[in-house]
XYZ file of C-alpha atoms in Angstrom:
693
model
C -13.397 74.033 -25.347
C -14.855 71.085 -27.289
C -14.222 67.472 -26.388
C -11.750 65.696 -28.625
C -11.160 61.973 -28.748
C -7.552 62.410 -27.726
C -8.604 64.367 -24.646
C -10.201 61.327 -23.031
C -6.920 59.487 -22.784
C -5.001 62.547 -21.598
C -6.283 62.343 -18.027
C -6.252 59.449 -15.530
C -9.992 59.737 -14.966
C -11.291 61.466 -18.077
C -11.676 65.017 -19.250
C -12.219 67.841 -16.707
C -15.856 68.903 -16.607
C -14.956 72.487 -17.649
C -14.112 71.145 -21.113
C -17.804 70.579 -21.807
C -19.699 73.330 -23.573
C -21.702 75.419 -21.128
C -19.652 74.585 -18.021
C -17.822 77.548 -16.528
C -16.048 77.927 -13.159
C -19.269 78.649 -11.227
C -21.163 75.623 -12.555
C -18.056 73.474 -12.229
C -17.852 74.322 -8.503
C -21.496 73.390 -8.004
C -21.069 70.102 -9.859
C -18.037 69.317 -7.731
C -20.281 69.426 -4.648
C -22.054 66.302 -5.916
C -18.859 64.531 -6.930
C -18.809 65.529 -10.605
C -15.357 66.715 -11.676
C -14.902 64.991 -15.029
C -16.945 64.096 -18.082
C -16.935 60.478 -16.954
C -18.285 61.473 -13.527
C -21.094 63.258 -15.360
C -22.005 60.200 -17.412
C -22.039 57.984 -14.334
C -24.271 60.415 -12.416
C -27.468 58.673 -13.446
C -31.167 59.599 -13.287
C -33.024 58.425 -10.194
C -36.424 58.556 -11.932
C -38.143 59.414 -15.199
C -41.125 61.559 -16.116
C -43.412 60.999 -19.069
C -43.617 64.333 -20.892
C -44.465 62.852 -24.267
C -48.159 63.867 -24.311
C -49.736 67.300 -23.804
C -52.765 67.257 -21.483
C -55.653 69.710 -21.494
C -55.954 72.041 -18.527
C -59.518 70.804 -17.973
C -58.180 67.285 -17.311
C -55.827 68.402 -14.520
C -56.447 67.178 -10.963
C -54.456 67.940 -7.819
C -51.679 65.519 -6.918
C -50.599 64.461 -10.423
C -48.003 65.834 -12.848
C -48.831 67.087 -16.335
C -47.298 68.468 -19.519
C -49.394 71.522 -20.438
C -49.321 73.973 -23.327
C -51.047 77.316 -23.719
C -50.937 81.111 -23.704
C -49.979 83.225 -20.686
C -53.112 85.310 -20.133
C -52.002 87.287 -17.087
C -48.893 87.764 -14.932
C -48.730 89.531 -11.589
C -46.614 89.782 -8.466
C -48.418 88.741 -5.291
C -47.359 90.567 -2.121
C -48.020 89.053 1.283
C -46.319 86.768 3.746
C -44.262 85.382 0.840
C -43.742 87.409 -2.311
C -44.461 85.358 -5.451
C -44.863 85.618 -9.210
C -48.192 84.220 -10.447
C -48.769 83.595 -14.159
C -52.002 82.161 -15.570
C -51.771 79.638 -18.388
C -54.813 79.163 -20.624
C -55.773 76.719 -23.356
C -59.169 76.271 -24.993
C -60.396 74.152 -22.032
C -59.497 76.254 -18.990
C -56.756 78.011 -17.043
C -54.255 77.171 -14.284
C -51.865 79.206 -12.131
C -48.073 78.899 -12.353
C -46.541 80.166 -9.104
C -42.880 81.055 -8.498
C -41.527 82.047 -5.080
C -38.027 82.587 -6.467
C -37.937 84.603 -9.681
C -35.980 87.240 -11.567
C -36.929 90.127 -13.855
C -35.854 88.127 -16.909
C -38.071 85.242 -15.815
C -40.945 87.655 -15.343
C -40.379 88.944 -18.881
C -40.390 85.407 -20.325
C -43.772 84.811 -18.696
C -45.272 88.012 -20.060
C -48.860 87.985 -21.306
C -49.725 86.485 -24.707
C -46.618 84.306 -24.839
C -47.040 80.636 -25.667
C -45.283 78.202 -23.344
C -45.092 74.509 -22.589
C -44.640 73.556 -18.921
C -44.472 70.513 -16.671
C -45.106 70.056 -12.972
C -47.341 68.726 -10.237
C -50.739 70.360 -9.791
C -51.958 71.269 -6.325
C -54.698 73.362 -4.775
C -53.551 76.946 -4.257
C -54.919 80.384 -3.441
C -56.056 80.947 -7.055
C -57.418 77.432 -7.595
C -55.313 74.725 -9.209
C -51.649 75.794 -9.396
C -48.264 74.371 -10.342
C -45.376 75.556 -8.158
C -42.088 76.206 -9.956
C -42.872 74.263 -13.137
C -40.219 73.569 -15.736
C -41.206 75.595 -18.789
C -40.043 76.773 -22.195
C -41.314 79.414 -24.586
C -42.638 78.040 -27.869
C -42.256 80.351 -30.858
C -43.464 77.824 -33.412
C -45.532 74.667 -33.110
C -43.255 71.846 -32.008
C -44.085 68.335 -30.907
C -43.433 67.252 -27.312
C -40.293 65.310 -26.515
C -40.487 61.729 -27.796
C -38.248 60.498 -24.984
C -38.938 59.943 -21.311
C -37.445 62.840 -19.341
C -34.673 61.872 -16.878
C -34.640 63.470 -13.418
C -31.261 63.692 -11.668
C -30.183 64.072 -8.031
C -28.729 67.602 -8.089
C -27.621 70.379 -5.777
C -28.781 73.943 -5.240
C -28.067 76.210 -8.189
C -28.306 73.563 -10.932
C -31.624 73.129 -12.704
C -32.729 69.900 -14.330
C -32.967 71.521 -17.763
C -29.451 72.964 -17.544
C -28.023 69.648 -16.369
C -29.733 67.762 -19.214
C -28.070 70.105 -21.726
C -24.633 69.288 -20.300
C -25.423 65.570 -20.399
C -26.512 65.887 -24.035
C -23.149 67.471 -24.825
C -21.299 64.559 -23.210
C -23.499 61.957 -24.926
C -22.517 63.306 -28.361
C -18.937 62.341 -27.666
C -19.732 59.114 -25.866
C -20.648 57.750 -29.298
C -17.179 58.643 -30.588
C -15.280 57.605 -27.473
C -16.960 54.586 -25.815
C -16.417 53.946 -22.128
C -14.353 50.858 -21.457
C -16.034 47.670 -20.253
C -13.954 46.724 -17.216
C -15.599 43.472 -16.136
C -16.536 40.241 -17.871
C -20.208 39.700 -17.077
C -22.234 36.591 -17.836
C -24.906 38.629 -19.597
C -25.934 42.235 -20.190
C -25.393 44.969 -22.735
C -22.376 47.127 -23.536
C -21.732 49.701 -20.813
C -21.659 52.673 -23.225
C -24.980 51.586 -24.720
C -26.406 51.257 -21.210
C -25.300 54.785 -20.271
C -26.700 56.231 -23.509
C -30.010 54.447 -22.930
C -30.425 55.594 -19.323
C -29.630 59.247 -19.995
C -31.820 59.318 -23.087
C -34.319 56.446 -23.262
C -35.461 55.980 -26.884
C -39.089 56.495 -27.939
C -41.208 53.609 -26.696
C -38.852 52.752 -23.800
C -40.503 50.670 -21.085
C -41.173 53.279 -18.405
C -42.331 50.709 -15.830
C -39.102 48.695 -16.089
C -37.019 51.859 -15.763
C -38.960 53.105 -12.739
C -38.511 49.721 -11.026
C -34.777 49.639 -11.784
C -35.215 46.382 -13.695
C -34.250 47.425 -17.230
C -31.285 45.468 -18.721
C -29.348 48.746 -19.051
C -29.780 49.372 -15.314
C -28.869 45.778 -14.492
C -25.651 46.107 -16.515
C -24.560 49.176 -14.579
C -25.790 47.778 -11.252
C -23.519 44.757 -11.634
C -20.639 47.075 -12.538
C -21.252 49.165 -9.408
C -21.750 46.200 -7.067
C -18.518 44.696 -8.387
C -16.735 47.986 -7.676
C -17.935 47.926 -4.059
C -17.013 44.264 -3.636
C -13.577 44.975 -5.107
C -13.086 47.969 -2.849
C -14.154 46.025 0.239
C -11.631 43.328 -0.556
C -8.893 45.900 -1.068
C -9.712 47.317 2.369
C -9.403 43.825 3.845
C -6.074 43.360 2.074
C -4.809 46.705 3.394
C -5.934 45.868 6.924
C -3.983 42.630 6.800
C -0.852 44.607 5.914
C -1.222 46.744 9.046
C 0.346 45.607 12.286
C -1.900 44.897 15.242
C -1.224 44.039 18.870
C -1.475 40.261 18.553
C -2.751 38.948 21.878
C -1.806 35.801 23.732
C -4.492 33.316 24.756
C -7.151 34.647 27.160
C -5.760 34.470 30.698
C -6.952 33.983 34.265
C -8.970 37.227 34.516
C -10.871 36.343 31.340
C -11.746 32.895 32.697
C -12.606 34.259 36.142
C -14.945 36.830 34.583
C -16.904 34.097 32.797
C -17.219 32.119 36.047
C -18.349 35.223 37.963
C -21.036 36.451 35.568
C -23.910 34.890 37.486
C -25.270 33.287 34.330
C -24.035 30.854 31.739
C -23.093 32.143 28.304
C -25.368 30.896 25.548
C -23.888 28.684 22.862
C -24.000 31.614 20.437
C -22.209 33.923 22.900
C -19.483 31.333 23.507
C -18.992 30.810 19.772
C -18.754 34.550 19.039
C -16.461 35.157 22.047
C -14.065 32.580 20.616
C -14.212 34.215 17.156
C -13.315 37.563 18.753
C -10.425 36.214 20.840
C -9.046 34.282 17.846
C -9.133 37.482 15.771
C -7.288 39.451 18.450
C -4.523 36.862 18.575
C -3.659 37.668 14.945
C -0.939 40.136 13.930
C -3.335 42.214 11.808
C -6.327 44.248 13.038
C -9.629 42.566 13.694
C -12.601 44.130 11.900
C -15.606 42.186 13.135
C -19.279 43.085 13.218
C -21.271 41.491 16.043
C -24.963 41.454 15.246
C -27.611 40.181 17.583
C -31.203 40.817 18.475
C -32.207 43.118 21.322
C -31.310 41.384 24.592
C -29.087 38.726 23.004
C -26.119 39.618 25.231
C -23.670 41.655 23.158
C -22.421 43.737 26.102
C -20.843 40.748 27.838
C -18.838 40.092 24.665
C -17.565 43.681 24.802
C -16.523 43.077 28.417
C -14.643 39.883 27.527
C -12.861 41.617 24.631
C -11.824 44.440 26.990
C -10.528 41.932 29.577
C -8.536 40.067 26.915
C -7.052 43.394 25.789
C -6.181 44.391 29.383
C -4.429 41.059 29.949
C -2.121 42.047 27.092
C -1.289 45.444 28.631
C -3.478 47.560 26.337
C -6.441 49.909 26.683
C -9.978 49.572 25.335
C -12.274 52.335 24.064
C -16.018 51.680 24.076
C -18.037 54.178 22.066
C -21.819 54.612 22.359
C -24.113 56.935 20.367
C -25.885 58.458 23.400
C -24.845 59.509 26.893
C -27.539 57.311 28.422
C -26.200 54.224 26.670
C -22.608 55.175 27.554
C -23.654 55.489 31.207
C -25.432 52.116 31.071
C -22.281 50.501 29.643
C -20.199 52.191 32.329
C -22.286 50.782 35.194
C -22.538 47.314 33.633
C -18.861 47.001 32.683
C -17.676 48.482 35.978
C -19.609 45.818 37.882
C -17.894 43.091 35.858
C -14.388 44.540 35.482
C -13.522 46.432 38.665
C -13.532 43.247 40.836
C -10.770 42.101 38.443
C -8.768 45.292 39.214
C -9.506 46.744 35.763
C -10.121 50.501 35.969
C -13.127 51.753 33.979
C -13.893 55.432 33.316
C -16.756 57.327 31.691
C -15.957 60.275 29.432
C -18.854 62.169 27.872
C -19.525 65.800 27.063
C -21.036 66.271 30.519
C -17.816 65.299 32.322
C -16.163 68.675 32.914
C -13.637 70.602 34.971
C -11.198 68.930 37.332
C -12.842 65.499 36.979
C -12.375 65.614 33.224
C -8.763 66.761 33.495
C -7.903 63.926 35.888
C -9.569 61.345 33.648
C -7.713 62.568 30.570
C -4.388 62.350 32.426
C -5.127 58.811 33.623
C -6.012 57.759 30.063
C -2.774 59.293 28.771
C -0.715 57.599 31.515
C -2.347 54.222 30.879
C -3.792 54.004 34.403
C -7.350 53.815 33.061
C -7.806 50.522 31.260
C -11.288 50.802 29.737
C -12.647 54.157 28.575
C -16.360 54.436 27.791
C -17.732 57.498 26.058
C -19.642 59.166 23.263
C -18.331 61.498 20.565
C -16.180 63.051 23.321
C -13.638 60.275 22.685
C -12.876 61.820 19.263
C -11.492 65.030 20.715
C -7.806 65.791 20.158
C -7.108 66.212 23.857
C -7.939 62.527 24.431
C -4.636 60.660 24.056
C -4.429 56.954 24.776
C -1.182 55.484 26.046
C -1.751 52.199 24.210
C -5.126 51.672 22.551
C -5.617 48.006 21.728
C -9.267 47.780 20.713
C -12.091 50.087 19.665
C -15.564 48.752 20.470
C -18.369 50.645 18.754
C -22.012 50.149 19.731
C -24.759 50.817 17.187
C -22.161 51.639 14.550
C -24.572 52.871 11.864
C -25.098 55.987 13.991
C -21.496 57.075 13.523
C -20.088 58.539 10.333
C -16.994 57.273 8.580
C -14.804 60.176 9.713
C -15.728 59.634 13.361
C -14.784 55.967 13.298
C -11.554 56.735 11.454
C -10.630 59.422 14.006
C -10.953 56.962 16.869
C -9.093 54.187 15.043
C -6.159 56.499 14.360
C -5.687 57.107 18.084
C -3.963 53.726 18.176
C -1.386 54.666 15.554
C 0.960 56.037 18.241
C 2.469 52.604 18.841
C 2.780 51.952 15.107
C -0.105 49.546 15.061
C -3.797 49.761 14.310
C -6.160 48.788 17.128
C -8.606 45.962 16.687
C -12.164 47.016 15.866
C -15.269 45.313 17.195
C -18.587 46.723 16.089
C -21.923 45.806 17.663
C -25.420 46.315 16.316
C -28.916 45.322 17.353
C -30.136 46.107 13.844
C -29.608 42.666 12.323
C -28.418 42.527 8.735
C -30.016 39.744 6.689
C -27.453 37.354 5.228
C -28.618 38.284 1.737
C -27.280 41.801 2.294
C -24.332 41.511 4.664
C -21.992 40.583 1.798
C -22.944 43.862 0.136
C -23.205 46.370 2.958
C -20.392 45.108 5.189
C -18.330 43.085 2.746
C -15.029 44.244 4.280
C -15.955 42.925 7.735
C -16.165 39.513 9.307
C -19.695 39.082 10.636
C -20.647 37.175 13.789
C -24.288 36.544 14.594
C -25.700 35.926 18.068
C -28.745 33.962 16.962
C -29.819 32.770 20.402
C -31.448 34.620 23.305
C -30.576 33.828 26.938
C -32.777 31.061 28.399
C -35.915 32.072 30.274
C -36.717 35.048 28.064
C -40.476 35.184 27.465
C -41.904 36.628 24.216
C -43.309 40.145 24.539
C -47.029 40.443 23.785
C -47.609 43.450 21.512
C -50.935 45.225 20.940
C -51.719 48.083 18.555
C -54.303 50.561 19.860
C -55.811 53.798 18.609
C -55.293 56.855 20.809
C -59.063 56.717 21.398
C -58.268 53.871 23.844
C -55.890 56.062 25.841
C -57.965 55.883 29.032
C -57.961 52.074 28.891
C -54.185 52.097 28.438
C -53.710 54.387 31.445
C -55.875 51.999 33.493
C -53.587 49.097 32.444
C -50.542 51.078 33.570
C -52.208 51.785 36.908
C -53.053 48.106 37.446
C -49.538 46.954 36.509
C -47.791 49.431 38.801
C -50.206 48.800 41.690
C -49.333 45.087 41.434
C -45.629 45.806 41.928
C -44.480 45.885 38.316
C -42.850 48.842 36.560
C -43.588 50.489 33.229
C -42.202 52.814 30.560
C -44.237 55.460 28.744
C -42.313 56.679 25.696
C -43.191 59.995 24.040
C -42.220 60.697 20.433
C -42.613 63.641 18.100
C -42.505 63.742 14.316
C -40.434 66.947 14.428
C -36.736 66.347 14.963
C -36.602 68.801 17.837
C -35.236 67.686 21.186
C -36.791 70.753 22.819
C -40.299 70.019 21.514
C -39.942 66.310 22.312
C -39.002 67.159 25.899
C -41.986 69.518 26.186
C -44.283 66.737 24.969
C -42.835 64.322 27.533
C -43.296 66.896 30.314
C -46.935 67.365 29.313
C -47.581 63.607 29.285
C -45.844 63.158 32.653
C -48.062 65.881 34.164
C -51.178 64.266 32.675
C -50.265 60.819 34.018
C -49.367 62.167 37.468
C -52.775 63.832 37.595
C -54.618 60.670 36.547
C -52.451 58.206 38.507
C -51.917 59.876 41.907
C -51.084 56.621 43.711
C -48.028 55.672 41.672
C -44.548 57.188 41.581
C -43.735 58.787 38.216
C -40.397 60.156 36.980
C -39.435 61.877 33.755
C -36.206 61.457 31.784
C -35.274 63.233 28.542
C -32.264 64.456 26.588
C -32.211 67.947 28.125
C -31.496 66.644 31.631
C -27.936 66.663 32.908
C -26.018 63.418 32.929
C -26.158 63.280 36.739
C -29.913 63.903 36.802
C -30.548 61.159 34.242
C -28.306 58.733 36.120
C -30.115 59.455 39.409
C -33.561 58.878 37.880
C -32.468 55.677 36.152
C -30.932 54.432 39.403
C -34.206 55.086 41.261
C -36.112 53.275 38.515
C -33.773 50.287 38.732
C -34.144 50.157 42.523
C -37.944 50.214 42.214
C -38.462 53.638 43.817
C -40.112 54.804 40.577
C -43.096 52.864 39.205
C -43.562 54.588 35.851
C -40.782 56.159 33.792
C -41.989 58.712 31.254
C -39.286 59.176 28.645
C -38.380 60.383 25.202
C -36.632 57.934 22.872
C -33.359 58.433 24.791
C -34.075 55.047 26.404
C -34.067 53.346 22.998
C -30.928 51.317 23.631
C -28.984 50.001 26.575
C -31.412 50.391 29.482
C -31.870 47.164 31.441
C -34.484 46.985 34.240
C -35.730 43.385 34.673
C -38.807 44.371 36.739
C -40.121 46.646 33.965
C -42.681 44.578 32.068
C -44.974 47.123 30.401
C -44.046 49.520 27.594
C -46.344 52.189 26.144
C -45.150 53.945 22.970
C -47.086 57.049 21.953
C -47.347 58.097 18.299
C -45.889 54.727 17.339
C -46.922 55.301 13.727
C -44.131 57.892 13.482
C -41.287 55.492 14.253
C -39.486 52.997 12.041
C -39.486 49.269 12.721
C -35.912 49.179 14.008
C -36.570 51.913 16.574
C -39.876 50.359 17.670
C -38.164 46.995 18.148
C -35.304 48.606 20.097
C -37.729 50.403 22.407
C -39.799 47.279 22.944
C -36.596 45.488 23.909
C -36.412 47.516 27.144
C -39.040 45.121 28.563
C -39.059 41.329 28.542
C -35.808 41.117 30.528
C -37.239 39.576 33.702
C -39.372 36.607 34.709
C -42.748 38.336 34.201
C -44.679 38.155 30.940
C -44.177 41.556 29.292
C -46.504 43.672 27.196
C -45.917 46.469 24.680
C -48.816 48.744 23.732
C -48.374 50.782 20.553
C -50.611 53.858 20.570
C -51.293 55.538 17.229
C -53.288 58.496 15.944
C -55.696 58.328 13.031
C -55.534 58.464 10.073
C -52.989 55.662 9.793
C -50.960 55.606 6.548
C -50.301 52.369 4.686
C -46.585 52.183 5.559
C -47.330 52.830 9.233
C -50.008 50.142 9.157
C -47.506 47.674 7.695
C -44.913 48.496 10.373
C -47.321 48.160 13.281
C -48.659 44.868 11.903
C -45.105 43.483 11.778
C -44.533 44.560 15.389
C -47.741 42.902 16.546
C -46.955 39.644 14.768
C -43.250 39.153 15.539
C -40.588 39.487 18.252
C -37.842 38.208 15.934
C -35.354 40.982 15.173
C -34.067 39.213 12.062
C -37.565 38.864 10.590
C -38.286 42.491 11.492
C -35.051 43.582 9.781
C -36.077 41.731 6.598
C -39.477 43.434 6.602
C -37.885 46.800 7.373
C -35.657 46.360 4.337
C -38.668 45.641 2.148
C -40.527 48.671 3.469
C -37.685 51.228 3.657
C -34.657 49.876 1.831
C -31.086 49.411 3.140
C -29.980 53.017 2.644
C -32.508 54.336 5.145
C -31.915 51.560 7.682
C -28.137 51.486 7.838
C -27.648 55.206 7.290
C -25.904 54.601 3.998
C -27.766 57.408 2.222
C -26.642 59.955 4.773
C -23.388 58.748 6.245
C -21.256 58.872 3.122
C -20.282 55.280 3.794
C -22.004 53.681 0.805
C -23.321 55.968 -1.914
C -24.871 53.748 -4.537
C -25.544 55.535 -7.808
C -27.788 52.947 -9.442
C -27.536 49.586 -7.685
C -29.733 48.625 -4.746
C -28.546 45.988 -2.286
C -32.069 44.676 -1.754
C -33.375 44.790 -5.325
C -30.133 43.471 -6.809
C -29.231 40.955 -4.105
C -29.206 38.079 -6.625
C -26.268 39.825 -8.347
C -24.071 39.936 -5.234
C -22.562 36.432 -5.631
C -21.618 37.193 -9.260
C -20.201 40.592 -8.240
C -18.126 38.929 -5.517
C -16.833 36.294 -7.949
C -15.850 38.917 -10.551
C -14.182 41.076 -7.875
C -12.052 38.213 -6.569
C -10.945 37.282 -10.077
C -10.189 40.904 -10.971
C -7.984 41.401 -7.910
C -5.999 38.283 -8.763
C -5.606 38.964 -12.481
C -5.655 42.755 -12.961
C -5.420 45.020 -9.916
C -4.931 48.156 -12.023
C -8.251 47.591 -13.781
C -9.788 46.922 -10.363
C -8.635 50.354 -9.167
C -10.040 52.046 -12.280
C -13.386 50.351 -11.614
C -13.346 51.586 -8.010
C -12.566 55.171 -9.070
C -15.411 55.003 -11.580
C -18.070 54.268 -8.963
C -16.758 55.320 -5.540
C -15.990 58.982 -5.019
C -14.874 58.957 -1.363
C -12.230 56.234 -1.393
C -9.657 58.421 0.340
C -12.067 59.065 3.216
C -13.029 55.496 4.004
C -9.998 53.516 2.917
C -8.898 52.369 6.353
C -12.198 52.444 8.263
């Protein structure tokens, strides 16, 4: 079925993808997996990089680690049997020969690579068993002499079963008709090119296109579409805010006597920033629509006390609170901390994690359902269907970027029983620079705790090669012998809890052997909840001098006497995680030290990260540098979580566009909401999933 101009207007969101030449049911199903269901989806699925295949290189000029366009005759083809069966073809020109290796191949592919056939191929050269080889190159048989492509070659983010060459053919089919049926410009921008021209340019850059600008995302065509996409996200965020305001919420009365008594009984005075944010939270909860507020603050800035005050305010209005943490250790820490503050006020607190089983679990679930438990702290266990709240008034989520959209939605919907949506308070110790908060969390109100409690001393950070390990162990010995406590954190590059635990066990045994006079304990993710709690309690009481741990202690652990932190393999961790771990010390009156051990050779990105850690204790500065090094998608989980899937824009690179995008979005929602919805559908594929989160 060929595209016709009339077809484009026959469907709310463009022509079904099956209408394009070459797209059958099987390919259509695969395209659907990456959000492509219509011709317009296809055109807005843009390249993420470009390759220069405009010049043929000689085989003699090839070096490992670079990509080349090569042309020559297949001189030999054979199947290699061994640990992994492969097809190896040798390509020759008049300067040399190179191997083309395929681990996945068919008989027809083998026939196409038969001896004496002339082909042109592209791929990255590497050292292989036969010398220089290219693994799974893109290739085409050449029957007659043809010139290389004059255009830069676009590379798309695809899924298994769709090759780049096949996808480019489908795009070419759609581009033919884009010229006849232009895509509508939906926003009035201050500058930029026509959106159809921009799409045409990015899918098929003309000869002589500036490759550097395209690779940096700075070409005017990319800027045009980036503004379009950022405006769509701003518009969508504002629609979410509008929808939230339509929902009913349990509007609270002013904070009462328990709230005020709790503040007096804390044993410390709230900082000015804590007092300001506490007031913002209580004011939000007194409204008749749900609060959606993000509380961001550096490690140790005192976010937990704000969670406690919000829970007390909720209890005073006859409602329950759910506090959700990403790990059992953090959930347990919250349980002990909040219990100490709330139970003297006759507010019942319970802990519900995956490790709470049997009769204890059954009793807790019944008390939650009956409303006898006022504050429920847990992990993902709170999402389970058997957990029914009598009257959920607020959901408090700690380290929210670790939870997916569906998880947060599932917990929010547990408050729908009373025909209202619970308030949502989200806490993070990964600060979001102001330049980005309007993009990443535009639908939320953001409160910043920009002040640490008085008396906190800066943590001195040193970066040491593993060659200095003996010196580091001597420092640990001296610190513990003098009455202080220390952490030794073990990390592994492999994402395997089992291997990480084995590494920690090995280190603990080594340290016990070399430090016989100090008490050493080991905590890791494979221990039971009770075992972890017992060890942490002994560490808090001072019975344990040195705690060897995996990264399970990253957040939430608070032991004021611990003033020394050793992090092994620190080059393998990101800045945010390093800063979180370091934040476990520096909570008491002693000057604290963090020693970052690394193994050579040290890569450039790792060197940058460790330098930042050595030079700064400021979480906001570290977040800015982390953004520059990694980008917002990696930091906030937006590449993986499904929360924000940017197709071309980049919150960091395009941050100067955010004010214009916000301005256009506000105007669009006032003047033309239907166009606003079309713009959202154009760029955001999962609107149904995240609409009320």
